[in-house]
mmCIF file of C-alpha atoms and ligand atoms in Angstrom:
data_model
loop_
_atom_site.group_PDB
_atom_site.id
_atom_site.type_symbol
_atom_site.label_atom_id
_atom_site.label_comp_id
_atom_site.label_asym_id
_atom_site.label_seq_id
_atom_site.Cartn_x
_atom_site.Cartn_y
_atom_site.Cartn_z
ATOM 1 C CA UNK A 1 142.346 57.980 82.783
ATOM 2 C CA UNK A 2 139.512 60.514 82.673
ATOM 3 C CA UNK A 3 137.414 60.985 79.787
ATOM 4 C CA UNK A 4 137.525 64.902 78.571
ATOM 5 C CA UNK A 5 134.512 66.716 78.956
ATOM 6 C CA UNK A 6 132.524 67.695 76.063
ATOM 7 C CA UNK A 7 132.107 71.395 76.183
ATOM 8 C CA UNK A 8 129.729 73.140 73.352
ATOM 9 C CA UNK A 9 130.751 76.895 72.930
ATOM 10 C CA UNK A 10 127.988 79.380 71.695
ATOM 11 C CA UNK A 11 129.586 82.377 70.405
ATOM 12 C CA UNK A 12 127.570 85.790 70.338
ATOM 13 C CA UNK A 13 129.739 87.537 67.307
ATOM 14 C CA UNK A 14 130.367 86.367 63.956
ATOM 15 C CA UNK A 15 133.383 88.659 63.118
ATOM 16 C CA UNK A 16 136.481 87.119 61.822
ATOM 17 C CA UNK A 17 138.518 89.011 63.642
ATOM 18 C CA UNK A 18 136.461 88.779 67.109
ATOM 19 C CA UNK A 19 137.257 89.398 70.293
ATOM 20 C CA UNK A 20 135.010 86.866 72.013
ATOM 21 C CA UNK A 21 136.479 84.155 69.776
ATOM 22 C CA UNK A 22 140.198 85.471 71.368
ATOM 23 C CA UNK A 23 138.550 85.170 74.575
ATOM 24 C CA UNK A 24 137.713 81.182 73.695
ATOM 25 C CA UNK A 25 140.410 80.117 72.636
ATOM 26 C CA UNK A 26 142.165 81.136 75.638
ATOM 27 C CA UNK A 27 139.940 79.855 77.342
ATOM 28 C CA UNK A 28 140.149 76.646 74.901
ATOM 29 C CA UNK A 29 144.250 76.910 75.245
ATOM 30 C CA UNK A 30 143.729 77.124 79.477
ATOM 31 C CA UNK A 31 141.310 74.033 79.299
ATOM 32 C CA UNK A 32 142.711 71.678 76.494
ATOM 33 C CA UNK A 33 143.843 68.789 78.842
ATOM 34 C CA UNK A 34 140.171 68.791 80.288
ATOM 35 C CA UNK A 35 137.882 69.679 77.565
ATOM 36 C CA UNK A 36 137.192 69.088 73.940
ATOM 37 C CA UNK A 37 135.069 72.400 72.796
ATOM 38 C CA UNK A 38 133.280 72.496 70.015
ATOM 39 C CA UNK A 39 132.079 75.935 68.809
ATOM 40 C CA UNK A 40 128.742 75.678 67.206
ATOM 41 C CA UNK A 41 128.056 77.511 64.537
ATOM 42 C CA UNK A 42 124.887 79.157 64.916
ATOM 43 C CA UNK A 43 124.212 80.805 61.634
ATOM 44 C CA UNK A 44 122.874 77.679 60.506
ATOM 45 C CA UNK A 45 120.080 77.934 62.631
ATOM 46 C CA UNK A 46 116.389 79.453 61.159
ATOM 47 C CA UNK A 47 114.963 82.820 62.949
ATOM 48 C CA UNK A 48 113.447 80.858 65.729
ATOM 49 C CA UNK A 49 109.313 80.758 65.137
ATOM 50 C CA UNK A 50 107.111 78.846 67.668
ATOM 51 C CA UNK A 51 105.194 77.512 64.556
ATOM 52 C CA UNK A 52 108.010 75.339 63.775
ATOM 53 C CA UNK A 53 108.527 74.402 67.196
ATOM 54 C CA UNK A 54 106.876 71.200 67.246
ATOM 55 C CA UNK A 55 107.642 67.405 66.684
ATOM 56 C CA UNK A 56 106.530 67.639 62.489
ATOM 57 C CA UNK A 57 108.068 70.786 61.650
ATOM 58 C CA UNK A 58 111.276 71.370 63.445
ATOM 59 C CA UNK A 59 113.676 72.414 60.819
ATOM 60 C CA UNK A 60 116.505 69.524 61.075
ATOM 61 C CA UNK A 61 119.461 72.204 61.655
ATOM 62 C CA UNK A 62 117.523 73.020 64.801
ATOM 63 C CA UNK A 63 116.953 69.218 65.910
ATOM 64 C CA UNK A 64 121.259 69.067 65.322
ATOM 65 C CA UNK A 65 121.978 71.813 67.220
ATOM 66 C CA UNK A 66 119.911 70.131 70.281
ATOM 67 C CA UNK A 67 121.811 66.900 69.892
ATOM 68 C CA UNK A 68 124.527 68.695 70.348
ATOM 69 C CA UNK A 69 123.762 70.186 73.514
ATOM 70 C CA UNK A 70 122.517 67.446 74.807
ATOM 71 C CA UNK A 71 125.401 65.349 74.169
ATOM 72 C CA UNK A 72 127.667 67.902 75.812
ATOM 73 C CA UNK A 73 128.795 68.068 79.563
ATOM 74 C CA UNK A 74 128.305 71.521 79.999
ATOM 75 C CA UNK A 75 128.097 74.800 77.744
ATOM 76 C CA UNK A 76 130.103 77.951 77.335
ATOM 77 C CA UNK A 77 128.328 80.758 76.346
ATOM 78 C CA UNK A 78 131.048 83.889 74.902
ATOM 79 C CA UNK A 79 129.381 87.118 73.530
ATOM 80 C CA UNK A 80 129.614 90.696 72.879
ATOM 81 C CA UNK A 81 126.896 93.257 73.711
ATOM 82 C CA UNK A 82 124.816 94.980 70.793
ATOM 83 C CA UNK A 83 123.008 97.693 71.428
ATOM 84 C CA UNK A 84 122.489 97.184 75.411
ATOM 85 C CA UNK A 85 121.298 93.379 75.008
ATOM 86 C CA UNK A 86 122.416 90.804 73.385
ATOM 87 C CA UNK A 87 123.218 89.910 69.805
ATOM 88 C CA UNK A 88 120.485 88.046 67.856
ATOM 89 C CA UNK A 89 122.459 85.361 66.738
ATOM 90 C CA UNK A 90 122.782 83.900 70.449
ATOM 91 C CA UNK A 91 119.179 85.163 71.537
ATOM 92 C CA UNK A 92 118.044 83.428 68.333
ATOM 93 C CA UNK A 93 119.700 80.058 69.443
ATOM 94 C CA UNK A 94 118.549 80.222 73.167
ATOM 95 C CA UNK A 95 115.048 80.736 72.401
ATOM 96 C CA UNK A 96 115.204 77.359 70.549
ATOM 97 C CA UNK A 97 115.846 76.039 73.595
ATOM 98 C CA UNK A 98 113.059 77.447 75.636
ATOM 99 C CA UNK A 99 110.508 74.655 74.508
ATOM 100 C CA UNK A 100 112.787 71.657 75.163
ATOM 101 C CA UNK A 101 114.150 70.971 79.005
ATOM 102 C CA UNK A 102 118.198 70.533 77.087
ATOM 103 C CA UNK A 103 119.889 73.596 79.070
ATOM 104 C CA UNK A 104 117.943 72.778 82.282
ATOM 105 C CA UNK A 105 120.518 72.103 85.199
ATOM 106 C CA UNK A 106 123.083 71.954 82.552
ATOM 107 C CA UNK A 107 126.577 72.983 83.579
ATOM 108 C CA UNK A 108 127.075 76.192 82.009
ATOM 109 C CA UNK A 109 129.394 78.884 81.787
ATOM 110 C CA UNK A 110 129.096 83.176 80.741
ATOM 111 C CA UNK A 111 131.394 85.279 79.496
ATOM 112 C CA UNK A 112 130.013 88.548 78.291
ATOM 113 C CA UNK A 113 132.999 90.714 76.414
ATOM 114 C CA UNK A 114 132.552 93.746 75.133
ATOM 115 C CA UNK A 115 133.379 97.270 75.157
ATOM 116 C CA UNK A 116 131.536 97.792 78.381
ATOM 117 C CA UNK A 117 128.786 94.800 78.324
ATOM 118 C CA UNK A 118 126.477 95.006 81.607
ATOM 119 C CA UNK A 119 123.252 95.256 80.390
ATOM 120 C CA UNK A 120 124.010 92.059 77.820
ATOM 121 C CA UNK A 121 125.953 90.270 80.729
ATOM 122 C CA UNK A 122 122.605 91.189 82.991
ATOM 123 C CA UNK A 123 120.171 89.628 80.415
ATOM 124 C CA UNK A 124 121.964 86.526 80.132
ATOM 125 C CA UNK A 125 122.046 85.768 83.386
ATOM 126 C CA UNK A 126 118.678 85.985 83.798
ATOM 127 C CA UNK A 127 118.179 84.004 80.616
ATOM 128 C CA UNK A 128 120.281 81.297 81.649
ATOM 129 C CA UNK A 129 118.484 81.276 85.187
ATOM 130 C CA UNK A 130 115.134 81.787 83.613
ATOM 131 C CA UNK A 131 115.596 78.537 81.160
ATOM 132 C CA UNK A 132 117.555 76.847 84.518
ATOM 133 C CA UNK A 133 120.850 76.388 83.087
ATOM 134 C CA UNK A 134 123.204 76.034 86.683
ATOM 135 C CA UNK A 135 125.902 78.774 86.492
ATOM 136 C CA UNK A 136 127.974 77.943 89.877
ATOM 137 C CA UNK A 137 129.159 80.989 91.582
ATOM 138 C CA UNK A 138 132.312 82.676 89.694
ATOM 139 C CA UNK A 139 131.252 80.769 86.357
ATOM 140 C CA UNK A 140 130.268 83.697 84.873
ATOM 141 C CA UNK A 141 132.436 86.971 84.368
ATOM 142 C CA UNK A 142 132.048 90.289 82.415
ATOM 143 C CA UNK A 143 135.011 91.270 80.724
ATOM 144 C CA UNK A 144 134.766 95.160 80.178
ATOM 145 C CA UNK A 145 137.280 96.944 77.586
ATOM 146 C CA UNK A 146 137.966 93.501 75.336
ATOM 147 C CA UNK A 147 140.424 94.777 72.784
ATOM 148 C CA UNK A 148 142.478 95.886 75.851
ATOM 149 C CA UNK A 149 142.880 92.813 77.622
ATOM 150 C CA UNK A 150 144.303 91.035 74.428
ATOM 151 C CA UNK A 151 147.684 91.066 72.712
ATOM 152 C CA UNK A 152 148.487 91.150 68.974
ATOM 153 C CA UNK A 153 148.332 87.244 68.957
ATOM 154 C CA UNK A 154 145.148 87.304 71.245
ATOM 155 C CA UNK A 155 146.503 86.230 73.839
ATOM 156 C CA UNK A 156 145.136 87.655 77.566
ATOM 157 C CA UNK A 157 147.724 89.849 78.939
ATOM 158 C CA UNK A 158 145.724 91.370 81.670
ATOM 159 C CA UNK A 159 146.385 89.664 84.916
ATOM 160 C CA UNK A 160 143.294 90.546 86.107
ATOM 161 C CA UNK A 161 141.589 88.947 83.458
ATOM 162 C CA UNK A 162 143.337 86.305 83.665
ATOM 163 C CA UNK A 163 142.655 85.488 87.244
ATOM 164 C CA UNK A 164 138.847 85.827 86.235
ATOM 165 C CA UNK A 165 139.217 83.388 83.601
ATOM 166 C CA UNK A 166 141.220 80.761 85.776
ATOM 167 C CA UNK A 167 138.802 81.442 88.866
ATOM 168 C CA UNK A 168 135.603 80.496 85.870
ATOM 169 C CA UNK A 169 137.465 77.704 84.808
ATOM 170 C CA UNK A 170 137.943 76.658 88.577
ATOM 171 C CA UNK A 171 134.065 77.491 89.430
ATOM 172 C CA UNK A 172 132.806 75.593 85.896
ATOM 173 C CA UNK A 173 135.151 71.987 86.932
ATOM 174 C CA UNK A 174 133.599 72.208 89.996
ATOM 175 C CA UNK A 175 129.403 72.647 88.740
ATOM 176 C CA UNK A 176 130.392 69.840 86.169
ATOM 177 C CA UNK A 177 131.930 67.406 88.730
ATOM 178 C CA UNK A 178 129.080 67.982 90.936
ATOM 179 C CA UNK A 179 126.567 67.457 88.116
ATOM 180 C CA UNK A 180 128.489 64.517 87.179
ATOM 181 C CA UNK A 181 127.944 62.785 91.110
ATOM 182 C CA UNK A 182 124.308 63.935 91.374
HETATM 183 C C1 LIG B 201 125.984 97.028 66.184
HETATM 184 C C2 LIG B 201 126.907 97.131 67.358
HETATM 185 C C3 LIG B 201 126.408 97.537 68.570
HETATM 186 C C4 LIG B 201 127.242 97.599 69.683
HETATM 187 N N1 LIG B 201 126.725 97.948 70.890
HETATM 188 C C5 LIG B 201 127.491 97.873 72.004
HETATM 189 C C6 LIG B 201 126.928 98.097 73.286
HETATM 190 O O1 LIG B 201 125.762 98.376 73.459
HETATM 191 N N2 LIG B 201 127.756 97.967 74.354
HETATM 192 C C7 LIG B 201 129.078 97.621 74.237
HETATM 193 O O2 LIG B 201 129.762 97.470 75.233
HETATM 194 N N3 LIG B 201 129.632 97.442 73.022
HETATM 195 C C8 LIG B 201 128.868 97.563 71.910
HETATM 196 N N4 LIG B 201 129.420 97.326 70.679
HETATM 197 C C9 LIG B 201 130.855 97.096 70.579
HETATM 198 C C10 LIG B 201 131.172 95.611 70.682
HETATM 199 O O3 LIG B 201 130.806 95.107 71.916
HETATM 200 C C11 LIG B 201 132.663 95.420 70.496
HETATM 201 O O4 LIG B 201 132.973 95.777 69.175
HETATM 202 C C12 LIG B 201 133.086 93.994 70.779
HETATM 203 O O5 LIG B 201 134.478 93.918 70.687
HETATM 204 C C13 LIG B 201 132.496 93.058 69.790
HETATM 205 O O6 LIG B 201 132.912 91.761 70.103
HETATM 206 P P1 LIG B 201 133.539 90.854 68.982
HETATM 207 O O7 LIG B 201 134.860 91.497 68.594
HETATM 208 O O8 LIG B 201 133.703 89.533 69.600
HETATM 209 O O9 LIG B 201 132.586 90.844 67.820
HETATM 210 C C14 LIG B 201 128.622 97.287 69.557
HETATM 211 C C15 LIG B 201 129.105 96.892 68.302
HETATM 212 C C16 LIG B 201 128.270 96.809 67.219
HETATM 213 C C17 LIG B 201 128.824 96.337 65.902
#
């Protein structure tokens, strides 16, 4: 029987009552015979500071969160757009990664969703190619007018979305199995 992958989620909102977090636990619901996902929670971590970024000061909630990516089969990255880029919470947390090679050629997944969202969805792509995460083709989708794609119970009731989801969750098998063989 195959082992589930370990998938570590990095959420870009912190609302309660967020519609990224809908979005992942669809996508959570879609995948749970797969993957195990673990959302981390990323208000632990420090305002990122290149002083601290070294083998005597790194603050320990830091050195956790990069076990925890490196432990992990792939990533999922969920987030909303703020302000035309993205929120600080999730830039704070990638540019703790900059220094160390974790997210390099790591299987990795985007979903921007947000009210409209391109300009965030833009910048992390070229994050995640700039640090050298691999996002196959189709593993990364923007998801434009959130609230309307959910029900009441959060559930995705646009087929549309829907088929993006499925055809991310298709792409993102497919980068970790061939991560897996190479
Ligand atoms: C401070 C702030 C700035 C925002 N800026 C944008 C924006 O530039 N573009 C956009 O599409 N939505 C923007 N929004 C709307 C959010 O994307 C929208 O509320 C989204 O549903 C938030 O996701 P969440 O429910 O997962 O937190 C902004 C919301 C806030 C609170």
């Amino acid at each position: 029987m195959n082992k589930k992958k370990k998938i570590l989620a990095l959420l870009g909102s912190t609302k309660q009552d967020s519609a990224n977090l809908k979005i992942l636990e669809n996508f959570m619901q879609l995948t749970a015979s797969i993957f195990e996902v673990e959302i981390y929670p990323l208000s632990e971590l420090p305002y990122f500071n290149p002083d601290l970024d070294n083998d005597n000061s790194v603050p320990i909630s830091v050195t956790t969160f990069r076990q925890h990516i490196e432990v992990s089969d792939g990533i999922i990255i969920c987030t909303p757009e703020y302000v035309f880029s993205l929120p600080g919470i999730l830039k704070n947390a990638l540019e703790w990664t900059v220094s160390t090679m974790l997210l390099h050629e790591k299987p990795t997944a985007l979903i921007t969703a947000s009210n409209s969202g391109d300009k965030a969805h833009e910048s992390l792509e070229l994050v995640m190619k700039t640090i050298g995460a691999e996002v196959g083709d189709k593993s990364s989708i923007l998801i434009k007018n959130v609230r309307t794609v959910l029900n009441q119970q959060g559930e995705i009731t646009n087929p549309n979305t829907l088929a993006d989801l499925n055809g991310l969750i298709e792409a993102f098998k497919a980068t970790l199995t061939n991560s897996q063989q190479g």
